[in-house]
Amino acid sequence: MDSGLITIFLPIALAIIMAGLGLELTPKDFTRIKKHPKAVVLALFCQLFILVGIAFFICKILALSPALAVGLMLLAASPGGPTANLFSYLYKGDIALNITLTAINSVVAAFSLPFIVNLAIQHFMTDGQQVGLQFSKVAQVFLIIIVPVCLGMLLRHFSPRIAEKLNRPVRIFAVIFLVLIIIVAVFKERNNILDYLMQIGAATALFCFASLLIGYFIPRLFGINSAQARACAFEIGIHNSTLAMTIALTIMSSTTIAMPAVVYSLIMYIFAAIFGTLLNRYSPQPQLQEELA
């Protein structure tokens, strides 16, 4: 695929997906934090601080190359993906909490993601390797996250029937788009893909596993009930790899930086399903949960 086409098509496609996320949100989803602040604050703390620290630790211990290290940090800084709601439903999590976390995460990530990625670039890359997110690129990240979500929410508010009709097609488009972007990234790096898998496979698997474990057990440690802890685990453990890949391929113009998100996309659903199955078998079964209305 032509690089110019990638630069134009991928952000537009991602904007459609983010707008689809907005179709599922209402202003109430942002205000539920008042009712259950502990679960939301713990989830965000795990997402923004603990997981980013673990990703940095993995990069150092496994001595990842600079571009792959930045790619893993980009993945760690990416918010939870909409698929978290599905896994939360399948494995008895608090779906309302998932929606609240997704809503808040989408806003926070517009600011935290460029900050974390720039710190990673400054640490891992030399001056000759800079692919940083300058102000104009930070603005692009903000625009492709916030603006489409807001447009989707506005459409749901003023035309709920249209929003309902668009919901399923956008979800299908999101799956097709994820597959397409993986194919594009793998094709562009087809001569190096095996080397990348050798270098980043273990790091990505460790990060995915750590994300799910931390997302569940840290909230449980602080007295969060099982249903809400499961929601936190899937929201934190299923990162928006589509967003990470699009930023890497377009705004940062690097397929190498996209590789951790590509590999993560291939394994995260398997890890999440295994983790959810283990939770259902060995952890306390959630009681009838309080509705986060």
PDB file of C-alpha atoms in Angstrom:
ATOM      1  CA  MET A   1       0.000   0.000   0.000  1.00  0.00           C
ATOM      2  CA  ASP A   2       1.330   3.429  -0.942  1.00  0.00           C
ATOM      3  CA  SER A   3       2.690   5.406   2.030  1.00  0.00           C
ATOM      4  CA  GLY A   4       0.618   8.444   1.065  1.00  0.00           C
ATOM      5  CA  LEU A   5      -2.527   6.330   1.023  1.00  0.00           C
ATOM      6  CA  ILE A   6      -1.607   4.939   4.444  1.00  0.00           C
ATOM      7  CA  THR A   7      -1.141   8.441   5.837  1.00  0.00           C
ATOM      8  CA  ILE A   8      -4.594   9.493   4.625  1.00  0.00           C
ATOM      9  CA  PHE A   9      -6.618   6.281   4.923  1.00  0.00           C
ATOM     10  CA  LEU A  10      -5.536   4.984   8.329  1.00  0.00           C
ATOM     11  CA  PRO A  11      -6.375   8.118  10.350  1.00  0.00           C
ATOM     12  CA  ILE A  12      -9.764   8.389   8.619  1.00  0.00           C
ATOM     13  CA  ALA A  13     -10.523   4.729   9.310  1.00  0.00           C
ATOM     14  CA  LEU A  14      -9.427   5.089  12.939  1.00  0.00           C
ATOM     15  CA  ALA A  15     -11.589   8.204  13.281  1.00  0.00           C
ATOM     16  CA  ILE A  16     -14.602   6.150  12.128  1.00  0.00           C
ATOM     17  CA  ILE A  17     -13.816   3.525  14.760  1.00  0.00           C
ATOM     18  CA  MET A  18     -13.393   6.140  17.502  1.00  0.00           C
ATOM     19  CA  ALA A  19     -16.679   7.705  16.414  1.00  0.00           C
ATOM     20  CA  GLY A  20     -18.206   4.239  16.773  1.00  0.00           C
ATOM     21  CA  LEU A  21     -16.922   4.215  20.334  1.00  0.00           C
ATOM     22  CA  GLY A  22     -18.685   7.538  20.865  1.00  0.00           C
ATOM     23  CA  LEU A  23     -21.928   5.991  19.621  1.00  0.00           C
ATOM     24  CA  GLU A  24     -21.887   3.787  22.732  1.00  0.00           C
ATOM     25  CA  LEU A  25     -21.225   6.606  25.223  1.00  0.00           C
ATOM     26  CA  THR A  26     -23.405   9.157  26.973  1.00  0.00           C
ATOM     27  CA  PRO A  27     -22.478  12.005  29.364  1.00  0.00           C
ATOM     28  CA  LYS A  28     -23.692   9.755  32.203  1.00  0.00           C
ATOM     29  CA  ASP A  29     -20.789   7.398  31.493  1.00  0.00           C
ATOM     30  CA  PHE A  30     -18.378  10.140  32.557  1.00  0.00           C
ATOM     31  CA  THR A  31     -20.237  10.957  35.756  1.00  0.00           C
ATOM     32  CA  ARG A  32     -20.483   7.425  37.189  1.00  0.00           C
ATOM     33  CA  ILE A  33     -17.049   7.970  38.739  1.00  0.00           C
ATOM     34  CA  LYS A  34     -18.846   9.831  41.561  1.00  0.00           C
ATOM     35  CA  LYS A  35     -20.594   6.641  42.611  1.00  0.00           C
ATOM     36  CA  HIS A  36     -17.636   4.240  42.490  1.00  0.00           C
ATOM     37  CA  PRO A  37     -14.507   6.427  42.486  1.00  0.00           C
ATOM     38  CA  LYS A  38     -12.165   3.823  43.982  1.00  0.00           C
ATOM     39  CA  ALA A  39     -12.506   1.344  41.104  1.00  0.00           C
ATOM     40  CA  VAL A  40     -12.045   4.038  38.457  1.00  0.00           C
ATOM     41  CA  VAL A  41      -9.059   5.668  40.183  1.00  0.00           C
ATOM     42  CA  LEU A  42      -7.336   2.314  40.760  1.00  0.00           C
ATOM     43  CA  ALA A  43      -7.858   1.259  37.144  1.00  0.00           C
ATOM     44  CA  LEU A  44      -6.457   4.535  35.827  1.00  0.00           C
ATOM     45  CA  PHE A  45      -3.501   4.340  38.231  1.00  0.00           C
ATOM     46  CA  CYS A  46      -2.708   0.810  37.046  1.00  0.00           C
ATOM     47  CA  GLN A  47      -3.042   1.894  33.411  1.00  0.00           C
ATOM     48  CA  LEU A  48      -1.010   5.093  33.558  1.00  0.00           C
ATOM     49  CA  PHE A  49       1.668   4.278  36.106  1.00  0.00           C
ATOM     50  CA  ILE A  50       2.078   0.603  36.976  1.00  0.00           C
ATOM     51  CA  LEU A  51       1.739  -0.790  33.440  1.00  0.00           C
ATOM     52  CA  VAL A  52       3.875   1.934  31.900  1.00  0.00           C
ATOM     53  CA  GLY A  53       6.536   1.156  34.508  1.00  0.00           C
ATOM     54  CA  ILE A  54       6.314  -2.568  33.782  1.00  0.00           C
ATOM     55  CA  ALA A  55       6.609  -1.939  30.029  1.00  0.00           C
ATOM     56  CA  PHE A  56       9.722   0.165  30.675  1.00  0.00           C
ATOM     57  CA  PHE A  57      11.138  -2.602  32.889  1.00  0.00           C
ATOM     58  CA  ILE A  58      10.494  -5.221  30.178  1.00  0.00           C
ATOM     59  CA  CYS A  59      12.219  -3.034  27.573  1.00  0.00           C
ATOM     60  CA  LYS A  60      15.312  -2.737  29.759  1.00  0.00           C
ATOM     61  CA  ILE A  61      15.496  -6.351  30.946  1.00  0.00           C
ATOM     62  CA  LEU A  62      15.027  -7.814  27.453  1.00  0.00           C
ATOM     63  CA  ALA A  63      17.242  -5.119  25.874  1.00  0.00           C
ATOM     64  CA  LEU A  64      14.795  -4.287  23.101  1.00  0.00           C
ATOM     65  CA  SER A  65      16.024  -2.202  20.197  1.00  0.00           C
ATOM     66  CA  PRO A  66      15.157   1.517  20.516  1.00  0.00           C
ATOM     67  CA  ALA A  67      12.281   1.477  18.000  1.00  0.00           C
ATOM     68  CA  LEU A  68      10.714  -1.680  19.461  1.00  0.00           C
ATOM     69  CA  ALA A  69      11.061  -0.263  22.973  1.00  0.00           C
ATOM     70  CA  VAL A  70       9.246   2.904  21.923  1.00  0.00           C
ATOM     71  CA  GLY A  71       6.599   0.716  20.273  1.00  0.00           C
ATOM     72  CA  LEU A  72       6.008  -1.228  23.482  1.00  0.00           C
ATOM     73  CA  MET A  73       5.766   2.026  25.448  1.00  0.00           C
ATOM     74  CA  LEU A  74       3.289   3.353  22.861  1.00  0.00           C
ATOM     75  CA  LEU A  75       1.204   0.220  23.331  1.00  0.00           C
ATOM     76  CA  ALA A  76       1.356   0.588  27.124  1.00  0.00           C
ATOM     77  CA  ALA A  77       0.210   4.208  26.851  1.00  0.00           C
ATOM     78  CA  SER A  78      -2.736   3.313  24.622  1.00  0.00           C
ATOM     79  CA  PRO A  79      -6.125   3.187  26.368  1.00  0.00           C
ATOM     80  CA  GLY A  80      -8.311   0.137  26.671  1.00  0.00           C
ATOM     81  CA  GLY A  81     -10.060  -1.094  23.559  1.00  0.00           C
ATOM     82  CA  PRO A  82     -13.823  -1.381  22.987  1.00  0.00           C
ATOM     83  CA  THR A  83     -13.410  -5.175  22.916  1.00  0.00           C
ATOM     84  CA  ALA A  84     -12.970  -5.043  26.696  1.00  0.00           C
ATOM     85  CA  ASN A  85     -16.738  -4.658  27.020  1.00  0.00           C
ATOM     86  CA  LEU A  86     -17.296  -7.943  25.177  1.00  0.00           C
ATOM     87  CA  PHE A  87     -14.836  -9.863  27.340  1.00  0.00           C
ATOM     88  CA  SER A  88     -16.298  -8.299  30.470  1.00  0.00           C
ATOM     89  CA  TYR A  89     -19.737  -9.524  29.395  1.00  0.00           C
ATOM     90  CA  LEU A  90     -18.473 -13.030  28.633  1.00  0.00           C
ATOM     91  CA  TYR A  91     -16.590 -13.376  31.916  1.00  0.00           C
ATOM     92  CA  LYS A  92     -19.049 -11.722  34.320  1.00  0.00           C
ATOM     93  CA  GLY A  93     -17.461  -8.317  34.693  1.00  0.00           C
ATOM     94  CA  ASP A  94     -19.240  -5.066  35.477  1.00  0.00           C
ATOM     95  CA  ILE A  95     -19.998  -3.787  31.974  1.00  0.00           C
ATOM     96  CA  ALA A  96     -21.214  -0.402  33.178  1.00  0.00           C
ATOM     97  CA  LEU A  97     -17.827   0.144  34.838  1.00  0.00           C
ATOM     98  CA  ASN A  98     -16.124  -0.877  31.578  1.00  0.00           C
ATOM     99  CA  ILE A  99     -18.073   1.768  29.690  1.00  0.00           C
ATOM    100  CA  THR A 100     -17.164   4.387  32.288  1.00  0.00           C
ATOM    101  CA  LEU A 101     -13.475   3.455  32.133  1.00  0.00           C
ATOM    102  CA  THR A 102     -13.521   3.506  28.336  1.00  0.00           C
ATOM    103  CA  ALA A 103     -15.065   6.970  28.343  1.00  0.00           C
ATOM    104  CA  ILE A 104     -12.563   8.409  30.820  1.00  0.00           C
ATOM    105  CA  ASN A 105      -9.622   6.572  29.268  1.00  0.00           C
ATOM    106  CA  SER A 106     -10.387   8.038  25.858  1.00  0.00           C
ATOM    107  CA  VAL A 107     -10.075  11.562  27.221  1.00  0.00           C
ATOM    108  CA  VAL A 108      -7.052  10.943  29.437  1.00  0.00           C
ATOM    109  CA  ALA A 109      -5.130   9.130  26.661  1.00  0.00           C
ATOM    110  CA  ALA A 110      -5.303  12.165  24.391  1.00  0.00           C
ATOM    111  CA  PHE A 111      -2.950  13.887  26.842  1.00  0.00           C
ATOM    112  CA  SER A 112      -1.049  11.041  28.508  1.00  0.00           C
ATOM    113  CA  LEU A 113      -0.155   9.064  25.360  1.00  0.00           C
ATOM    114  CA  PRO A 114       1.951  11.786  23.659  1.00  0.00           C
ATOM    115  CA  PHE A 115       3.636  12.577  26.993  1.00  0.00           C
ATOM    116  CA  ILE A 116       4.623   8.946  27.678  1.00  0.00           C
ATOM    117  CA  VAL A 117       5.739   8.312  24.099  1.00  0.00           C
ATOM    118  CA  ASN A 118       7.910  11.423  24.040  1.00  0.00           C
ATOM    119  CA  LEU A 119       9.578  10.370  27.295  1.00  0.00           C
ATOM    120  CA  ALA A 120      10.236   6.937  25.775  1.00  0.00           C
ATOM    121  CA  ILE A 121      11.738   8.489  22.647  1.00  0.00           C
ATOM    122  CA  GLN A 122      14.009  10.728  24.691  1.00  0.00           C
ATOM    123  CA  HIS A 123      15.208   7.778  26.752  1.00  0.00           C
ATOM    124  CA  PHE A 124      15.591   5.020  24.163  1.00  0.00           C
ATOM    125  CA  MET A 125      16.514   6.868  20.971  1.00  0.00           C
ATOM    126  CA  THR A 126      19.549   8.920  20.075  1.00  0.00           C
ATOM    127  CA  ASP A 127      19.267  12.346  18.457  1.00  0.00           C
ATOM    128  CA  GLY A 128      19.761  10.806  15.035  1.00  0.00           C
ATOM    129  CA  GLN A 129      16.815   8.484  15.548  1.00  0.00           C
ATOM    130  CA  GLN A 130      14.212  11.029  16.601  1.00  0.00           C
ATOM    131  CA  VAL A 131      10.681  10.340  15.430  1.00  0.00           C
ATOM    132  CA  GLY A 132       9.112  12.362  18.201  1.00  0.00           C
ATOM    133  CA  LEU A 133       5.646  13.729  18.688  1.00  0.00           C
ATOM    134  CA  GLN A 134       6.122  17.460  18.298  1.00  0.00           C
ATOM    135  CA  PHE A 135       3.237  19.807  19.057  1.00  0.00           C
ATOM    136  CA  SER A 136       1.613  19.411  15.653  1.00  0.00           C
ATOM    137  CA  LYS A 137       1.731  15.623  15.974  1.00  0.00           C
ATOM    138  CA  VAL A 138       0.421  15.770  19.544  1.00  0.00           C
ATOM    139  CA  ALA A 139      -2.476  17.791  18.142  1.00  0.00           C
ATOM    140  CA  GLN A 140      -3.090  15.031  15.572  1.00  0.00           C
ATOM    141  CA  VAL A 141      -3.225  12.414  18.334  1.00  0.00           C
ATOM    142  CA  PHE A 142      -5.712  14.571  20.219  1.00  0.00           C
ATOM    143  CA  LEU A 143      -7.855  15.061  17.131  1.00  0.00           C
ATOM    144  CA  ILE A 144      -8.074  11.397  16.144  1.00  0.00           C
ATOM    145  CA  ILE A 145      -9.031  10.391  19.700  1.00  0.00           C
ATOM    146  CA  ILE A 146     -11.270  13.134  21.082  1.00  0.00           C
ATOM    147  CA  VAL A 147     -13.048  14.708  18.113  1.00  0.00           C
ATOM    148  CA  PRO A 148     -14.508  11.493  16.608  1.00  0.00           C
ATOM    149  CA  VAL A 149     -15.639  10.281  20.044  1.00  0.00           C
ATOM    150  CA  CYS A 150     -17.415  13.589  20.644  1.00  0.00           C
ATOM    151  CA  LEU A 151     -19.053  13.430  17.215  1.00  0.00           C
ATOM    152  CA  GLY A 152     -20.277   9.891  17.908  1.00  0.00           C
ATOM    153  CA  MET A 153     -21.722  10.996  21.256  1.00  0.00           C
ATOM    154  CA  LEU A 154     -23.472  13.955  19.629  1.00  0.00           C
ATOM    155  CA  LEU A 155     -25.004  11.687  16.998  1.00  0.00           C
ATOM    156  CA  ARG A 156     -26.259   9.324  19.688  1.00  0.00           C
ATOM    157  CA  HIS A 157     -27.740  12.243  21.638  1.00  0.00           C
ATOM    158  CA  PHE A 158     -29.575  13.877  18.727  1.00  0.00           C
ATOM    159  CA  SER A 159     -30.304  10.807  16.562  1.00  0.00           C
ATOM    160  CA  PRO A 160     -30.332   7.687  18.763  1.00  0.00           C
ATOM    161  CA  ARG A 161     -32.016   5.570  16.073  1.00  0.00           C
ATOM    162  CA  ILE A 162     -29.321   6.346  13.518  1.00  0.00           C
ATOM    163  CA  ALA A 163     -26.644   5.708  16.129  1.00  0.00           C
ATOM    164  CA  GLU A 164     -28.167   2.321  16.910  1.00  0.00           C
ATOM    165  CA  LYS A 165     -28.229   1.379  13.208  1.00  0.00           C
ATOM    166  CA  LEU A 166     -24.590   2.426  12.751  1.00  0.00           C
ATOM    167  CA  ASN A 167     -23.303   0.584  15.808  1.00  0.00           C
ATOM    168  CA  ARG A 168     -23.036  -2.900  14.308  1.00  0.00           C
ATOM    169  CA  PRO A 169     -21.577  -1.831  10.910  1.00  0.00           C
ATOM    170  CA  VAL A 170     -18.900   0.217  12.692  1.00  0.00           C
ATOM    171  CA  ARG A 171     -18.002  -2.753  14.895  1.00  0.00           C
ATOM    172  CA  ILE A 172     -17.633  -4.955  11.813  1.00  0.00           C
ATOM    173  CA  PHE A 173     -15.559  -2.259  10.140  1.00  0.00           C
ATOM    174  CA  ALA A 174     -13.316  -2.112  13.224  1.00  0.00           C
ATOM    175  CA  VAL A 175     -12.533  -5.834  12.945  1.00  0.00           C
ATOM    176  CA  ILE A 176     -11.828  -5.585   9.213  1.00  0.00           C
ATOM    177  CA  PHE A 177      -9.682  -2.519   9.766  1.00  0.00           C
ATOM    178  CA  LEU A 178      -7.644  -4.248  12.492  1.00  0.00           C
ATOM    179  CA  VAL A 179      -6.953  -7.189  10.190  1.00  0.00           C
ATOM    180  CA  LEU A 180      -6.043  -4.831   7.333  1.00  0.00           C
ATOM    181  CA  ILE A 181      -3.639  -2.752   9.386  1.00  0.00           C
ATOM    182  CA  ILE A 182      -1.881  -5.895  10.641  1.00  0.00           C
ATOM    183  CA  ILE A 183      -1.517  -7.095   7.045  1.00  0.00           C
ATOM    184  CA  VAL A 184      -0.115  -3.710   5.977  1.00  0.00           C
ATOM    185  CA  ALA A 185       2.426  -3.635   8.793  1.00  0.00           C
ATOM    186  CA  VAL A 186       3.514  -7.243   8.279  1.00  0.00           C
ATOM    187  CA  PHE A 187       3.784  -6.784   4.501  1.00  0.00           C
ATOM    188  CA  LYS A 188       5.952  -3.684   4.837  1.00  0.00           C
ATOM    189  CA  GLU A 189       8.262  -5.538   7.236  1.00  0.00           C
ATOM    190  CA  ARG A 190       7.950  -8.990   5.652  1.00  0.00           C
ATOM    191  CA  ASN A 191      11.722  -9.393   5.356  1.00  0.00           C
ATOM    192  CA  ASN A 192      12.214  -8.682   9.057  1.00  0.00           C
ATOM    193  CA  ILE A 193       9.034 -10.076  10.579  1.00  0.00           C
ATOM    194  CA  LEU A 194      10.613 -13.260  11.958  1.00  0.00           C
ATOM    195  CA  ASP A 195      13.369 -11.237  13.587  1.00  0.00           C
ATOM    196  CA  TYR A 196      10.777  -8.927  15.121  1.00  0.00           C
ATOM    197  CA  LEU A 197       8.789 -11.877  16.436  1.00  0.00           C
ATOM    198  CA  MET A 198      11.934 -13.250  18.047  1.00  0.00           C
ATOM    199  CA  GLN A 199      12.737  -9.868  19.584  1.00  0.00           C
ATOM    200  CA  ILE A 200       9.304  -8.674  20.658  1.00  0.00           C
ATOM    201  CA  GLY A 201       7.248 -11.862  21.077  1.00  0.00           C
ATOM    202  CA  ALA A 202       8.323 -12.600  24.652  1.00  0.00           C
ATOM    203  CA  ALA A 203       8.130  -8.933  25.665  1.00  0.00           C
ATOM    204  CA  THR A 204       4.615  -8.568  24.275  1.00  0.00           C
ATOM    205  CA  ALA A 205       3.410 -11.783  25.906  1.00  0.00           C
ATOM    206  CA  LEU A 206       4.841 -10.703  29.271  1.00  0.00           C
ATOM    207  CA  PHE A 207       3.213  -7.306  28.969  1.00  0.00           C
ATOM    208  CA  CYS A 208      -0.168  -8.778  28.006  1.00  0.00           C
ATOM    209  CA  PHE A 209      -0.072 -11.246  30.894  1.00  0.00           C
ATOM    210  CA  ALA A 210       1.027  -8.554  33.373  1.00  0.00           C
ATOM    211  CA  SER A 211      -1.732  -6.195  32.200  1.00  0.00           C
ATOM    212  CA  LEU A 212      -4.461  -8.732  32.943  1.00  0.00           C
ATOM    213  CA  LEU A 213      -2.992  -9.817  36.290  1.00  0.00           C
ATOM    214  CA  ILE A 214      -2.471  -6.279  37.560  1.00  0.00           C
ATOM    215  CA  GLY A 215      -5.848  -5.162  36.278  1.00  0.00           C
ATOM    216  CA  TYR A 216      -7.561  -7.814  38.385  1.00  0.00           C
ATOM    217  CA  PHE A 217      -5.452  -8.306  41.507  1.00  0.00           C
ATOM    218  CA  ILE A 218      -4.586  -4.695  42.365  1.00  0.00           C
ATOM    219  CA  PRO A 219      -8.282  -3.717  42.600  1.00  0.00           C
ATOM    220  CA  ARG A 220      -8.997  -6.902  44.580  1.00  0.00           C
ATOM    221  CA  LEU A 221      -6.166  -6.029  46.947  1.00  0.00           C
ATOM    222  CA  PHE A 222      -7.941  -2.746  47.682  1.00  0.00           C
ATOM    223  CA  GLY A 223     -11.300  -4.364  48.331  1.00  0.00           C
ATOM    224  CA  ILE A 224     -12.944  -3.945  44.925  1.00  0.00           C
ATOM    225  CA  ASN A 225     -15.567  -6.632  44.303  1.00  0.00           C
ATOM    226  CA  SER A 226     -14.954  -9.423  41.812  1.00  0.00           C
ATOM    227  CA  ALA A 227     -17.234  -8.107  39.061  1.00  0.00           C
ATOM    228  CA  GLN A 228     -15.621  -4.661  39.078  1.00  0.00           C
ATOM    229  CA  ALA A 229     -12.131  -6.167  39.302  1.00  0.00           C
ATOM    230  CA  ARG A 230     -12.872  -8.256  36.209  1.00  0.00           C
ATOM    231  CA  ALA A 231     -14.028  -5.130  34.399  1.00  0.00           C
ATOM    232  CA  CYS A 232     -10.769  -3.391  35.379  1.00  0.00           C
ATOM    233  CA  ALA A 233      -8.719  -6.396  34.252  1.00  0.00           C
ATOM    234  CA  PHE A 234     -10.186  -6.453  30.757  1.00  0.00           C
ATOM    235  CA  GLU A 235     -10.177  -2.661  30.378  1.00  0.00           C
ATOM    236  CA  ILE A 236      -6.507  -2.528  31.370  1.00  0.00           C
ATOM    237  CA  GLY A 237      -5.473  -5.820  29.771  1.00  0.00           C
ATOM    238  CA  ILE A 238      -6.987  -5.233  26.323  1.00  0.00           C
ATOM    239  CA  HIS A 239      -5.212  -2.197  24.920  1.00  0.00           C
ATOM    240  CA  ASN A 240      -6.327  -0.326  21.819  1.00  0.00           C
ATOM    241  CA  SER A 241      -3.684  -1.791  19.537  1.00  0.00           C
ATOM    242  CA  THR A 242      -5.445  -0.313  16.490  1.00  0.00           C
ATOM    243  CA  LEU A 243      -4.788   3.167  17.856  1.00  0.00           C
ATOM    244  CA  ALA A 244      -1.150   2.302  18.625  1.00  0.00           C
ATOM    245  CA  MET A 245      -0.548   0.879  15.151  1.00  0.00           C
ATOM    246  CA  THR A 246      -2.176   3.840  13.408  1.00  0.00           C
ATOM    247  CA  ILE A 247      -0.097   6.356  15.365  1.00  0.00           C
ATOM    248  CA  ALA A 248       3.087   4.382  14.653  1.00  0.00           C
ATOM    249  CA  LEU A 249       2.400   3.995  10.922  1.00  0.00           C
ATOM    250  CA  THR A 250       1.087   7.482  10.210  1.00  0.00           C
ATOM    251  CA  ILE A 251       2.080  10.092  12.788  1.00  0.00           C
ATOM    252  CA  MET A 252       5.442   8.448  13.584  1.00  0.00           C
ATOM    253  CA  SER A 253       5.972   6.898  10.106  1.00  0.00           C
ATOM    254  CA  SER A 254       7.565   3.738  11.484  1.00  0.00           C
ATOM    255  CA  THR A 255       6.512   0.154  10.868  1.00  0.00           C
ATOM    256  CA  THR A 256       9.116  -1.017  13.384  1.00  0.00           C
ATOM    257  CA  ILE A 257       7.457   0.981  16.161  1.00  0.00           C
ATOM    258  CA  ALA A 258       4.145  -0.602  15.115  1.00  0.00           C
ATOM    259  CA  MET A 259       5.451  -4.166  15.539  1.00  0.00           C
ATOM    260  CA  PRO A 260       4.749  -4.582  19.289  1.00  0.00           C
ATOM    261  CA  ALA A 261       1.114  -3.589  18.694  1.00  0.00           C
ATOM    262  CA  VAL A 262       0.920  -5.963  15.707  1.00  0.00           C
ATOM    263  CA  VAL A 263       2.183  -8.922  17.741  1.00  0.00           C
ATOM    264  CA  TYR A 264       0.006  -7.911  20.690  1.00  0.00           C
ATOM    265  CA  SER A 265      -3.063  -7.899  18.433  1.00  0.00           C
ATOM    266  CA  LEU A 266      -2.357 -11.495  17.490  1.00  0.00           C
ATOM    267  CA  ILE A 267      -2.114 -12.801  21.066  1.00  0.00           C
ATOM    268  CA  MET A 268      -4.213 -10.561  23.318  1.00  0.00           C
ATOM    269  CA  TYR A 269      -7.545 -12.252  22.554  1.00  0.00           C
ATOM    270  CA  ILE A 270      -6.080 -15.668  23.351  1.00  0.00           C
ATOM    271  CA  PHE A 271      -4.565 -14.411  26.616  1.00  0.00           C
ATOM    272  CA  ALA A 272      -7.773 -12.609  27.598  1.00  0.00           C
ATOM    273  CA  ALA A 273      -9.879 -15.714  26.927  1.00  0.00           C
ATOM    274  CA  ILE A 274      -7.538 -17.945  28.943  1.00  0.00           C
ATOM    275  CA  PHE A 275      -7.450 -15.409  31.772  1.00  0.00           C
ATOM    276  CA  GLY A 276     -11.235 -15.080  31.835  1.00  0.00           C
ATOM    277  CA  THR A 277     -11.661 -18.858  31.873  1.00  0.00           C
ATOM    278  CA  LEU A 278      -9.249 -19.166  34.814  1.00  0.00           C
ATOM    279  CA  LEU A 279     -11.120 -16.436  36.669  1.00  0.00           C
ATOM    280  CA  ASN A 280     -14.413 -18.256  36.210  1.00  0.00           C
ATOM    281  CA  ARG A 281     -12.879 -21.482  37.454  1.00  0.00           C
ATOM    282  CA  TYR A 282     -10.746 -20.363  40.397  1.00  0.00           C
ATOM    283  CA  SER A 283     -11.827 -16.901  41.582  1.00  0.00           C
ATOM    284  CA  PRO A 284     -14.958 -15.974  43.590  1.00  0.00           C
ATOM    285  CA  GLN A 285     -17.996 -15.786  41.348  1.00  0.00           C
ATOM    286  CA  PRO A 286     -19.431 -12.249  41.147  1.00  0.00           C
ATOM    287  CA  GLN A 287     -22.654 -11.730  43.013  1.00  0.00           C
ATOM    288  CA  LEU A 288     -25.530  -9.846  41.441  1.00  0.00           C
ATOM    289  CA  GLN A 289     -23.750  -6.552  40.912  1.00  0.00           C
ATOM    290  CA  GLU A 290     -24.962  -3.126  41.798  1.00  0.00           C
ATOM    291  CA  GLU A 291     -25.962  -1.216  38.682  1.00  0.00           C
ATOM    292  CA  LEU A 292     -23.716   1.781  38.077  1.00  0.00           C
ATOM    293  CA  ALA A 293     -26.553   4.003  36.948  1.00  0.00           C
TER     294      ALA A 293
END
